[in-house]
Amino acid sequence: MEIAAVYRSYVVRVLVITGAGVSAESGIPTFRGKDGYWRNLDPIKLATPEAFARDPELIWQWYGERRHRIRDAQPNAAHKAITNLAQCADEFLLVTQNVDDLHERAGLAKGEMVQIHGDIFVTKCSRCDFEQDQEHEQERNDVPRCTKCGALMRPGVVWFGESLLAREMERVENYLQRDPCGVVIVVGTTATFGYIIDWALRASRRGGELIEVNPEETPLSRFATQLVREPAALALPRIVDQMINS
Ligand code: OAD
Ligand code: ZN
């Protein structure tokens, strides 16, 4: 496959940014959608260091259930279309806010993506730098403790009020600084964080297409050159097909 001739001059460098909406059709509830609530609790309030300090057991139960749901879920047509696009682009980066592994299971290489809010299958110490990959560990009900320092272990995700992981941010910055992008696609995110809008605008700064795929309006919408008000699994395969020749 190769990039269609009409896009050839500018589609070669691609940035895709995804949020919870890209996994919605795989059955993973979004944060701010109506299915996001867990036991009547608002996920926006659960995903905080304060909630963990108050009730680590409760927070672990929530993450345990989310891990479970993600393991049972399958990547959808949107994840696959993004992998397809990555294989056709000369240079490609996915920045995902999702902590699930559905992009990876859809075949996208780890080197082509940055999980800017962390990875739900990592368990890390709340005090020292110890971390472990829990993907294949059995589920447990007690709160795990660090084998190095004894402090409580926590999920390897970024919570509200915490700063982004420096090494992940650096990978995004490096990609943006090298050259502008011909195509930027932002999918399934409310774009509530300033850095999401900032990255999308900087990447498309030299006349690149800025395509938003989201059934709802977001703060990014007014900057987009193309608005696609459809579910991601419906729209993305078509958008990617139009960009590439097979
Ligand atoms: P949100 O739950 O805030 O937003 C989901 C977005 O997806 C909304 O804009 C929906 O309109 C859209 N959406 C829903 N279904 C869709 C579909 N089938 N196709 C396309 N779009 C769809 O999720 P995020 O924007 O990802 O951070 O949230 C950003 C961050 O806030 C999360 O990473 C998490 C959260 O709190 C942290 O935990 C730090
Ligand atoms: Zn520790």
PDB file of C-alpha atoms and ligand atoms in Angstrom:
ATOM      1  CA  MET A   1       0.000   0.000   0.000  1.00  0.00           C
ATOM      2  CA  GLU A   2       1.078   3.543  -0.518  1.00  0.00           C
ATOM      3  CA  ILE A   3      -0.230   7.024   0.027  1.00  0.00           C
ATOM      4  CA  ALA A   4      -2.578   8.150  -2.765  1.00  0.00           C
ATOM      5  CA  ALA A   5      -0.955  10.578  -5.179  1.00  0.00           C
ATOM      6  CA  VAL A   6      -3.182  13.521  -4.270  1.00  0.00           C
ATOM      7  CA  TYR A   7      -2.110  13.251  -0.656  1.00  0.00           C
ATOM      8  CA  ARG A   8       1.472  12.336  -1.431  1.00  0.00           C
ATOM      9  CA  SER A   9       2.889  15.792  -0.892  1.00  0.00           C
ATOM     10  CA  TYR A  10       1.547  16.184   2.589  1.00  0.00           C
ATOM     11  CA  VAL A  11       0.227  12.997   4.105  1.00  0.00           C
ATOM     12  CA  VAL A  12       3.596  11.472   4.777  1.00  0.00           C
ATOM     13  CA  ARG A  13       3.953  12.825   8.298  1.00  0.00           C
ATOM     14  CA  VAL A  14       1.015  11.929  10.495  1.00  0.00           C
ATOM     15  CA  LEU A  15      -0.001  12.576  14.084  1.00  0.00           C
ATOM     16  CA  VAL A  16      -3.040  10.838  15.557  1.00  0.00           C
ATOM     17  CA  ILE A  17      -4.381  11.727  18.996  1.00  0.00           C
ATOM     18  CA  THR A  18      -6.961   9.463  20.609  1.00  0.00           C
ATOM     19  CA  GLY A  19      -9.115   9.551  23.725  1.00  0.00           C
ATOM     20  CA  ALA A  20     -11.649   7.300  25.392  1.00  0.00           C
ATOM     21  CA  GLY A  21     -14.102   7.604  22.467  1.00  0.00           C
ATOM     22  CA  VAL A  22     -11.905   5.409  20.254  1.00  0.00           C
ATOM     23  CA  SER A  23     -12.395   2.491  22.659  1.00  0.00           C
ATOM     24  CA  ALA A  24     -16.095   3.181  23.321  1.00  0.00           C
ATOM     25  CA  GLU A  25     -17.201   0.840  20.554  1.00  0.00           C
ATOM     26  CA  SER A  26     -15.068  -1.899  22.116  1.00  0.00           C
ATOM     27  CA  GLY A  27     -17.250  -1.601  25.191  1.00  0.00           C
ATOM     28  CA  ILE A  28     -14.902   0.464  27.364  1.00  0.00           C
ATOM     29  CA  PRO A  29     -16.898   3.289  28.991  1.00  0.00           C
ATOM     30  CA  THR A  30     -15.618   6.822  28.432  1.00  0.00           C
ATOM     31  CA  PHE A  31     -14.788   9.034  31.405  1.00  0.00           C
ATOM     32  CA  ARG A  32     -17.342  11.758  30.893  1.00  0.00           C
ATOM     33  CA  GLY A  33     -20.024   9.688  29.161  1.00  0.00           C
ATOM     34  CA  LYS A  34     -23.113   8.407  30.988  1.00  0.00           C
ATOM     35  CA  ASP A  35     -21.695   4.861  31.278  1.00  0.00           C
ATOM     36  CA  GLY A  36     -18.543   6.076  32.983  1.00  0.00           C
ATOM     37  CA  TYR A  37     -19.959   6.023  36.502  1.00  0.00           C
ATOM     38  CA  TRP A  38     -18.930   3.086  38.690  1.00  0.00           C
ATOM     39  CA  ARG A  39     -21.064   2.181  41.722  1.00  0.00           C
ATOM     40  CA  ASN A  40     -22.519   5.679  41.494  1.00  0.00           C
ATOM     41  CA  LEU A  41     -19.035   7.190  41.700  1.00  0.00           C
ATOM     42  CA  ASP A  42     -17.718   9.731  39.237  1.00  0.00           C
ATOM     43  CA  PRO A  43     -14.523   8.469  37.536  1.00  0.00           C
ATOM     44  CA  ILE A  44     -13.210  12.023  37.469  1.00  0.00           C
ATOM     45  CA  LYS A  45     -13.191  11.889  41.274  1.00  0.00           C
ATOM     46  CA  LEU A  46     -11.854   8.332  41.490  1.00  0.00           C
ATOM     47  CA  ALA A  47      -8.837   8.965  39.265  1.00  0.00           C
ATOM     48  CA  THR A  48      -7.091  11.201  41.782  1.00  0.00           C
ATOM     49  CA  PRO A  49      -4.253  10.855  44.314  1.00  0.00           C
ATOM     50  CA  GLU A  50      -6.683  12.093  47.006  1.00  0.00           C
ATOM     51  CA  ALA A  51      -9.153   9.269  46.352  1.00  0.00           C
ATOM     52  CA  PHE A  52      -6.307   6.736  46.515  1.00  0.00           C
ATOM     53  CA  ALA A  53      -5.004   8.167  49.783  1.00  0.00           C
ATOM     54  CA  ARG A  54      -8.495   8.048  51.276  1.00  0.00           C
ATOM     55  CA  ASP A  55      -9.444   4.546  50.150  1.00  0.00           C
ATOM     56  CA  PRO A  56      -6.776   2.608  48.228  1.00  0.00           C
ATOM     57  CA  GLU A  57      -8.835  -0.576  48.357  1.00  0.00           C
ATOM     58  CA  LEU A  58     -11.762   1.053  46.608  1.00  0.00           C
ATOM     59  CA  ILE A  59      -9.539   2.532  43.908  1.00  0.00           C
ATOM     60  CA  TRP A  60      -7.860  -0.849  43.338  1.00  0.00           C
ATOM     61  CA  GLN A  61     -11.276  -2.485  42.986  1.00  0.00           C
ATOM     62  CA  TRP A  62     -12.212   0.038  40.342  1.00  0.00           C
ATOM     63  CA  TYR A  63      -8.970  -0.489  38.434  1.00  0.00           C
ATOM     64  CA  GLY A  64      -9.269  -4.257  38.877  1.00  0.00           C
ATOM     65  CA  GLU A  65     -12.647  -4.194  37.194  1.00  0.00           C
ATOM     66  CA  ARG A  66     -11.404  -1.916  34.449  1.00  0.00           C
ATOM     67  CA  ARG A  67      -8.432  -4.208  33.772  1.00  0.00           C
ATOM     68  CA  HIS A  68     -10.847  -7.088  33.557  1.00  0.00           C
ATOM     69  CA  ARG A  69     -13.115  -5.323  31.111  1.00  0.00           C
ATOM     70  CA  ILE A  70     -10.193  -4.278  28.933  1.00  0.00           C
ATOM     71  CA  ARG A  71      -8.818  -7.827  28.806  1.00  0.00           C
ATOM     72  CA  ASP A  72     -12.208  -9.065  27.643  1.00  0.00           C
ATOM     73  CA  ALA A  73     -12.557  -6.326  25.027  1.00  0.00           C
ATOM     74  CA  GLN A  74     -11.348  -6.454  21.434  1.00  0.00           C
ATOM     75  CA  PRO A  75      -9.862  -3.677  19.306  1.00  0.00           C
ATOM     76  CA  ASN A  76     -12.441  -2.189  16.933  1.00  0.00           C
ATOM     77  CA  ALA A  77     -12.323  -0.933  13.343  1.00  0.00           C
ATOM     78  CA  ALA A  78     -11.027   2.458  14.490  1.00  0.00           C
ATOM     79  CA  HIS A  79      -7.969   0.972  16.209  1.00  0.00           C
ATOM     80  CA  LYS A  80      -7.301  -1.122  13.105  1.00  0.00           C
ATOM     81  CA  ALA A  81      -7.656   1.824  10.727  1.00  0.00           C
ATOM     82  CA  ILE A  82      -5.087   3.753  12.774  1.00  0.00           C
ATOM     83  CA  THR A  83      -2.643   0.833  12.540  1.00  0.00           C
ATOM     84  CA  ASN A  84      -3.243   0.756   8.798  1.00  0.00           C
ATOM     85  CA  LEU A  85      -2.481   4.433   8.476  1.00  0.00           C
ATOM     86  CA  ALA A  86       0.696   4.002  10.517  1.00  0.00           C
ATOM     87  CA  GLN A  87       1.908   1.359   8.074  1.00  0.00           C
ATOM     88  CA  CYS A  88       1.365   3.656   5.095  1.00  0.00           C
ATOM     89  CA  ALA A  89       2.741   6.892   6.504  1.00  0.00           C
ATOM     90  CA  ASP A  90       6.427   7.699   6.196  1.00  0.00           C
ATOM     91  CA  GLU A  91       6.462   9.054   9.705  1.00  0.00           C
ATOM     92  CA  PHE A  92       3.800   8.346  12.256  1.00  0.00           C
ATOM     93  CA  LEU A  93       3.055   8.928  15.896  1.00  0.00           C
ATOM     94  CA  LEU A  94      -0.012   8.098  17.944  1.00  0.00           C
ATOM     95  CA  VAL A  95      -0.519   9.990  21.172  1.00  0.00           C
ATOM     96  CA  THR A  96      -3.205   8.246  23.176  1.00  0.00           C
ATOM     97  CA  GLN A  97      -4.744   9.311  26.445  1.00  0.00           C
ATOM     98  CA  ASN A  98      -6.066   5.791  26.830  1.00  0.00           C
ATOM     99  CA  VAL A  99      -4.499   3.485  29.375  1.00  0.00           C
ATOM    100  CA  ASP A 100      -5.916   0.373  27.678  1.00  0.00           C
ATOM    101  CA  ASP A 101      -3.867  -1.808  25.325  1.00  0.00           C
ATOM    102  CA  LEU A 102      -6.279  -1.879  22.388  1.00  0.00           C
ATOM    103  CA  HIS A 103      -4.045   0.104  20.023  1.00  0.00           C
ATOM    104  CA  GLU A 104      -1.250  -2.322  20.718  1.00  0.00           C
ATOM    105  CA  ARG A 105      -3.497  -5.345  20.251  1.00  0.00           C
ATOM    106  CA  ALA A 106      -4.630  -3.857  16.945  1.00  0.00           C
ATOM    107  CA  GLY A 107      -1.029  -4.234  15.828  1.00  0.00           C
ATOM    108  CA  LEU A 108       0.476  -0.800  16.404  1.00  0.00           C
ATOM    109  CA  ALA A 109       4.129  -0.956  17.447  1.00  0.00           C
ATOM    110  CA  LYS A 110       5.004   0.473  20.869  1.00  0.00           C
ATOM    111  CA  GLY A 111       7.581   2.719  19.215  1.00  0.00           C
ATOM    112  CA  GLU A 112       4.828   4.384  17.202  1.00  0.00           C
ATOM    113  CA  MET A 113       2.716   5.333  20.182  1.00  0.00           C
ATOM    114  CA  VAL A 114       2.929   7.322  23.358  1.00  0.00           C
ATOM    115  CA  GLN A 115       0.540   6.486  26.195  1.00  0.00           C
ATOM    116  CA  ILE A 116       0.570   9.917  27.690  1.00  0.00           C
ATOM    117  CA  HIS A 117      -1.643   8.976  30.667  1.00  0.00           C
ATOM    118  CA  GLY A 118       0.184   5.733  31.409  1.00  0.00           C
ATOM    119  CA  ASP A 119      -0.656   2.055  31.176  1.00  0.00           C
ATOM    120  CA  ILE A 120      -3.349   0.411  33.301  1.00  0.00           C
ATOM    121  CA  PHE A 121      -1.502  -2.928  33.266  1.00  0.00           C
ATOM    122  CA  VAL A 122       1.527  -1.452  34.998  1.00  0.00           C
ATOM    123  CA  THR A 123       1.601  -1.406  38.799  1.00  0.00           C
ATOM    124  CA  LYS A 124       4.015   1.039  40.351  1.00  0.00           C
ATOM    125  CA  CYS A 125       5.058   2.079  43.807  1.00  0.00           C
ATOM    126  CA  SER A 126       3.389   5.182  45.219  1.00  0.00           C
ATOM    127  CA  ARG A 127       6.690   6.200  46.812  1.00  0.00           C
ATOM    128  CA  CYS A 128       9.786   4.855  45.040  1.00  0.00           C
ATOM    129  CA  ASP A 129      10.529   4.095  41.390  1.00  0.00           C
ATOM    130  CA  PHE A 130       9.710   0.384  41.548  1.00  0.00           C
ATOM    131  CA  GLU A 131       7.217  -0.835  38.945  1.00  0.00           C
ATOM    132  CA  GLN A 132       6.056  -4.084  37.483  1.00  0.00           C
ATOM    133  CA  ASP A 133       4.009  -5.242  34.541  1.00  0.00           C
ATOM    134  CA  GLN A 134       0.914  -6.914  35.930  1.00  0.00           C
ATOM    135  CA  GLU A 135      -0.602  -7.969  32.662  1.00  0.00           C
ATOM    136  CA  HIS A 136      -0.362 -11.646  33.402  1.00  0.00           C
ATOM    137  CA  GLU A 137      -0.645 -11.588  37.150  1.00  0.00           C
ATOM    138  CA  GLN A 138      -3.680 -13.070  38.823  1.00  0.00           C
ATOM    139  CA  GLU A 139      -6.255 -10.732  40.185  1.00  0.00           C
ATOM    140  CA  ARG A 140      -6.090 -10.032  43.877  1.00  0.00           C
ATOM    141  CA  ASN A 141      -8.258  -8.220  46.351  1.00  0.00           C
ATOM    142  CA  ASP A 142      -5.823  -6.765  48.843  1.00  0.00           C
ATOM    143  CA  VAL A 143      -3.772  -3.678  48.103  1.00  0.00           C
ATOM    144  CA  PRO A 144      -0.318  -4.724  46.905  1.00  0.00           C
ATOM    145  CA  ARG A 145       2.790  -3.387  48.629  1.00  0.00           C
ATOM    146  CA  CYS A 146       6.155  -2.481  47.157  1.00  0.00           C
ATOM    147  CA  THR A 147       8.719  -5.258  47.583  1.00  0.00           C
ATOM    148  CA  LYS A 148      11.464  -2.620  47.626  1.00  0.00           C
ATOM    149  CA  CYS A 149      10.199  -0.041  50.130  1.00  0.00           C
ATOM    150  CA  GLY A 150       6.927  -1.361  51.571  1.00  0.00           C
ATOM    151  CA  ALA A 151       4.734   1.538  50.426  1.00  0.00           C
ATOM    152  CA  LEU A 152       1.384   0.962  48.705  1.00  0.00           C
ATOM    153  CA  MET A 153       1.493   0.015  45.045  1.00  0.00           C
ATOM    154  CA  ARG A 154      -0.778   1.921  42.657  1.00  0.00           C
ATOM    155  CA  PRO A 155      -1.851   1.662  39.026  1.00  0.00           C
ATOM    156  CA  GLY A 156       0.684   3.039  36.537  1.00  0.00           C
ATOM    157  CA  VAL A 157      -1.614   5.755  35.273  1.00  0.00           C
ATOM    158  CA  VAL A 158      -1.550   9.530  35.483  1.00  0.00           C
ATOM    159  CA  TRP A 159      -4.193  10.915  37.820  1.00  0.00           C
ATOM    160  CA  PHE A 160      -5.822  14.340  37.885  1.00  0.00           C
ATOM    161  CA  GLY A 161      -3.514  16.913  39.334  1.00  0.00           C
ATOM    162  CA  GLU A 162      -0.404  14.864  38.549  1.00  0.00           C
ATOM    163  CA  SER A 163       2.117  15.858  35.926  1.00  0.00           C
ATOM    164  CA  LEU A 164       2.639  13.868  32.764  1.00  0.00           C
ATOM    165  CA  LEU A 165       5.516  11.411  32.576  1.00  0.00           C
ATOM    166  CA  ALA A 166       8.575  13.347  31.466  1.00  0.00           C
ATOM    167  CA  ARG A 167       9.961  10.701  29.132  1.00  0.00           C
ATOM    168  CA  GLU A 168       6.634  10.307  27.321  1.00  0.00           C
ATOM    169  CA  MET A 169       6.221  14.044  26.955  1.00  0.00           C
ATOM    170  CA  GLU A 170       9.694  14.249  25.533  1.00  0.00           C
ATOM    171  CA  ARG A 171       8.837  11.720  22.816  1.00  0.00           C
ATOM    172  CA  VAL A 172       5.865  13.862  21.754  1.00  0.00           C
ATOM    173  CA  GLU A 173       7.958  17.024  21.811  1.00  0.00           C
ATOM    174  CA  ASN A 174      10.682  15.413  19.710  1.00  0.00           C
ATOM    175  CA  TYR A 175       8.175  14.351  17.096  1.00  0.00           C
ATOM    176  CA  LEU A 176       6.579  17.798  16.956  1.00  0.00           C
ATOM    177  CA  GLN A 177       9.834  19.677  16.830  1.00  0.00           C
ATOM    178  CA  ARG A 178      11.319  17.705  13.956  1.00  0.00           C
ATOM    179  CA  ASP A 179       8.784  18.816  11.317  1.00  0.00           C
ATOM    180  CA  PRO A 180       5.156  19.855  10.943  1.00  0.00           C
ATOM    181  CA  CYS A 181       2.579  17.202  10.027  1.00  0.00           C
ATOM    182  CA  GLY A 182       0.508  16.974   6.857  1.00  0.00           C
ATOM    183  CA  VAL A 183      -2.334  15.254   8.615  1.00  0.00           C
ATOM    184  CA  VAL A 184      -3.417  15.408  12.231  1.00  0.00           C
ATOM    185  CA  ILE A 185      -6.400  13.317  13.302  1.00  0.00           C
ATOM    186  CA  VAL A 186      -7.941  13.804  16.743  1.00  0.00           C
ATOM    187  CA  VAL A 187     -10.389  11.073  17.682  1.00  0.00           C
ATOM    188  CA  GLY A 188     -12.786  10.538  20.570  1.00  0.00           C
ATOM    189  CA  THR A 189     -11.523  13.034  23.097  1.00  0.00           C
ATOM    190  CA  THR A 190     -13.215  15.937  24.848  1.00  0.00           C
ATOM    191  CA  ALA A 191      -9.822  17.677  24.538  1.00  0.00           C
ATOM    192  CA  THR A 192     -10.202  19.088  28.026  1.00  0.00           C
ATOM    193  CA  PHE A 193      -6.463  19.205  28.566  1.00  0.00           C
ATOM    194  CA  GLY A 194      -4.625  22.180  27.117  1.00  0.00           C
ATOM    195  CA  TYR A 195      -1.720  20.064  25.927  1.00  0.00           C
ATOM    196  CA  ILE A 196      -3.984  18.049  23.611  1.00  0.00           C
ATOM    197  CA  ILE A 197      -5.113  21.175  21.784  1.00  0.00           C
ATOM    198  CA  ASP A 198      -1.598  22.580  21.855  1.00  0.00           C
ATOM    199  CA  TRP A 199      -0.076  19.474  20.255  1.00  0.00           C
ATOM    200  CA  ALA A 200      -2.788  19.238  17.590  1.00  0.00           C
ATOM    201  CA  LEU A 201      -2.353  22.897  16.625  1.00  0.00           C
ATOM    202  CA  ARG A 202       1.433  22.824  16.646  1.00  0.00           C
ATOM    203  CA  ALA A 203       1.549  19.665  14.541  1.00  0.00           C
ATOM    204  CA  SER A 204      -0.790  21.117  11.886  1.00  0.00           C
ATOM    205  CA  ARG A 205       0.684  24.628  12.057  1.00  0.00           C
ATOM    206  CA  ARG A 206       1.953  24.749   8.476  1.00  0.00           C
ATOM    207  CA  GLY A 207      -1.296  24.115   6.687  1.00  0.00           C
ATOM    208  CA  GLY A 208      -1.731  20.486   7.609  1.00  0.00           C
ATOM    209  CA  GLU A 209      -5.194  18.986   7.747  1.00  0.00           C
ATOM    210  CA  LEU A 210      -6.665  18.873  11.241  1.00  0.00           C
ATOM    211  CA  ILE A 211      -9.420  16.274  11.251  1.00  0.00           C
ATOM    212  CA  GLU A 212     -11.640  15.834  14.277  1.00  0.00           C
ATOM    213  CA  VAL A 213     -13.628  12.614  14.603  1.00  0.00           C
ATOM    214  CA  ASN A 214     -16.175  12.967  17.387  1.00  0.00           C
ATOM    215  CA  PRO A 215     -19.986  12.849  17.456  1.00  0.00           C
ATOM    216  CA  GLU A 216     -19.893  15.875  19.778  1.00  0.00           C
ATOM    217  CA  GLU A 217     -18.417  19.333  19.603  1.00  0.00           C
ATOM    218  CA  THR A 218     -15.219  19.952  21.584  1.00  0.00           C
ATOM    219  CA  PRO A 219     -12.945  22.943  22.269  1.00  0.00           C
ATOM    220  CA  LEU A 220     -10.811  21.717  19.360  1.00  0.00           C
ATOM    221  CA  SER A 221     -13.682  21.775  16.853  1.00  0.00           C
ATOM    222  CA  ARG A 222     -13.299  25.400  15.852  1.00  0.00           C
ATOM    223  CA  PHE A 223      -9.708  24.807  14.774  1.00  0.00           C
ATOM    224  CA  ALA A 224     -10.426  21.689  12.705  1.00  0.00           C
ATOM    225  CA  THR A 225     -10.229  21.779   8.904  1.00  0.00           C
ATOM    226  CA  GLN A 226     -12.546  18.759   8.739  1.00  0.00           C
ATOM    227  CA  LEU A 227     -15.216  17.834  11.258  1.00  0.00           C
ATOM    228  CA  VAL A 228     -16.472  14.261  11.183  1.00  0.00           C
ATOM    229  CA  ARG A 229     -19.432  13.944  13.515  1.00  0.00           C
ATOM    230  CA  GLU A 230     -19.605  10.160  13.514  1.00  0.00           C
ATOM    231  CA  PRO A 231     -18.506   7.279  15.741  1.00  0.00           C
ATOM    232  CA  ALA A 232     -14.825   6.449  15.278  1.00  0.00           C
ATOM    233  CA  ALA A 233     -15.284   2.820  14.166  1.00  0.00           C
ATOM    234  CA  LEU A 234     -17.524   4.013  11.355  1.00  0.00           C
ATOM    235  CA  ALA A 235     -15.582   7.071  10.222  1.00  0.00           C
ATOM    236  CA  LEU A 236     -11.923   6.133  10.589  1.00  0.00           C
ATOM    237  CA  PRO A 237     -11.786   3.169   8.181  1.00  0.00           C
ATOM    238  CA  ARG A 238     -13.333   5.414   5.509  1.00  0.00           C
ATOM    239  CA  ILE A 239     -11.018   8.356   6.226  1.00  0.00           C
ATOM    240  CA  VAL A 240      -7.938   6.133   6.119  1.00  0.00           C
ATOM    241  CA  ASP A 241      -9.132   4.348   2.967  1.00  0.00           C
ATOM    242  CA  GLN A 242      -9.467   7.696   1.237  1.00  0.00           C
ATOM    243  CA  MET A 243      -5.885   8.528   2.131  1.00  0.00           C
ATOM    244  CA  ILE A 244      -4.245   5.353   0.931  1.00  0.00           C
ATOM    245  CA  ASN A 245      -4.163   3.249  -2.198  1.00  0.00           C
ATOM    246  CA  SER A 246      -4.275  -0.453  -1.721  1.00  0.00           C
TER     247      SER A 246
HETATM  248  P1  OAD B   1     -13.830  11.613  27.740  1.00  0.00           P
HETATM  249  O1  OAD B   1     -14.666  10.578  28.401  1.00  0.00           O
HETATM  250  O2  OAD B   1     -13.686  12.931  28.388  1.00  0.00           O
HETATM  251  O3  OAD B   1     -14.415  11.920  26.302  1.00  0.00           O
HETATM  252  C1  OAD B   1     -14.760  10.942  25.395  1.00  0.00           C
HETATM  253  C2  OAD B   1     -15.017  11.642  24.071  1.00  0.00           C
HETATM  254  O4  OAD B   1     -15.279  10.647  23.095  1.00  0.00           O
HETATM  255  C3  OAD B   1     -16.213  12.586  24.056  1.00  0.00           C
HETATM  256  O5  OAD B   1     -15.833  13.794  23.421  1.00  0.00           O
HETATM  257  C4  OAD B   1     -17.254  11.840  23.228  1.00  0.00           C
HETATM  258  O6  OAD B   1     -18.061  12.718  22.483  1.00  0.00           O
HETATM  259  C5  OAD B   1     -16.387  11.032  22.326  1.00  0.00           C
HETATM  260  N1  OAD B   1     -16.981   9.775  21.867  1.00  0.00           N
HETATM  261  C6  OAD B   1     -17.852   8.969  22.491  1.00  0.00           C
HETATM  262  N2  OAD B   1     -18.116   7.880  21.760  1.00  0.00           N
HETATM  263  C7  OAD B   1     -17.399   7.989  20.625  1.00  0.00           C
HETATM  264  C8  OAD B   1     -17.218   7.182  19.459  1.00  0.00           C
HETATM  265  N3  OAD B   1     -17.860   6.023  19.319  1.00  0.00           N
HETATM  266  N4  OAD B   1     -16.381   7.635  18.489  1.00  0.00           N
HETATM  267  C9  OAD B   1     -15.732   8.810  18.632  1.00  0.00           C
HETATM  268  N5  OAD B   1     -15.848   9.600  19.696  1.00  0.00           N
HETATM  269  C10 OAD B   1     -16.665   9.212  20.686  1.00  0.00           C
HETATM  270  O7  OAD B   1     -12.434  10.948  27.442  1.00  0.00           O
HETATM  271  P2  OAD B   1     -11.019  11.631  27.121  1.00  0.00           P
HETATM  272  O8  OAD B   1     -11.183  12.875  26.341  1.00  0.00           O
HETATM  273  O9  OAD B   1     -10.147  10.578  26.601  1.00  0.00           O
HETATM  274  O10 OAD B   1      -7.278  11.156  32.126  1.00  0.00           O
HETATM  275  O11 OAD B   1     -10.564  12.000  28.558  1.00  0.00           O
HETATM  276  C11 OAD B   1      -9.298  12.534  28.707  1.00  0.00           C
HETATM  277  C12 OAD B   1      -8.720  12.125  30.001  1.00  0.00           C
HETATM  278  O12 OAD B   1      -9.562  12.515  31.073  1.00  0.00           O
HETATM  279  C13 OAD B   1      -8.547  10.637  30.213  1.00  0.00           C
HETATM  280  O13 OAD B   1      -7.373  10.140  29.656  1.00  0.00           O
HETATM  281  C14 OAD B   1      -8.489  10.544  31.675  1.00  0.00           C
HETATM  282  C15 OAD B   1      -9.709  11.383  31.920  1.00  0.00           C
HETATM  283  O14 OAD B   1      -9.933  11.745  33.149  1.00  0.00           O
HETATM  284  C16 OAD B   1      -6.708  10.825  33.273  1.00  0.00           C
HETATM  285  O15 OAD B   1      -7.131   9.902  33.956  1.00  0.00           O
HETATM  286  C17 OAD B   1      -5.532  11.647  33.646  1.00  0.00           C
HETATM  287 ZN    ZN B   2       8.613   1.382  46.714  1.00  0.00          ZN
END
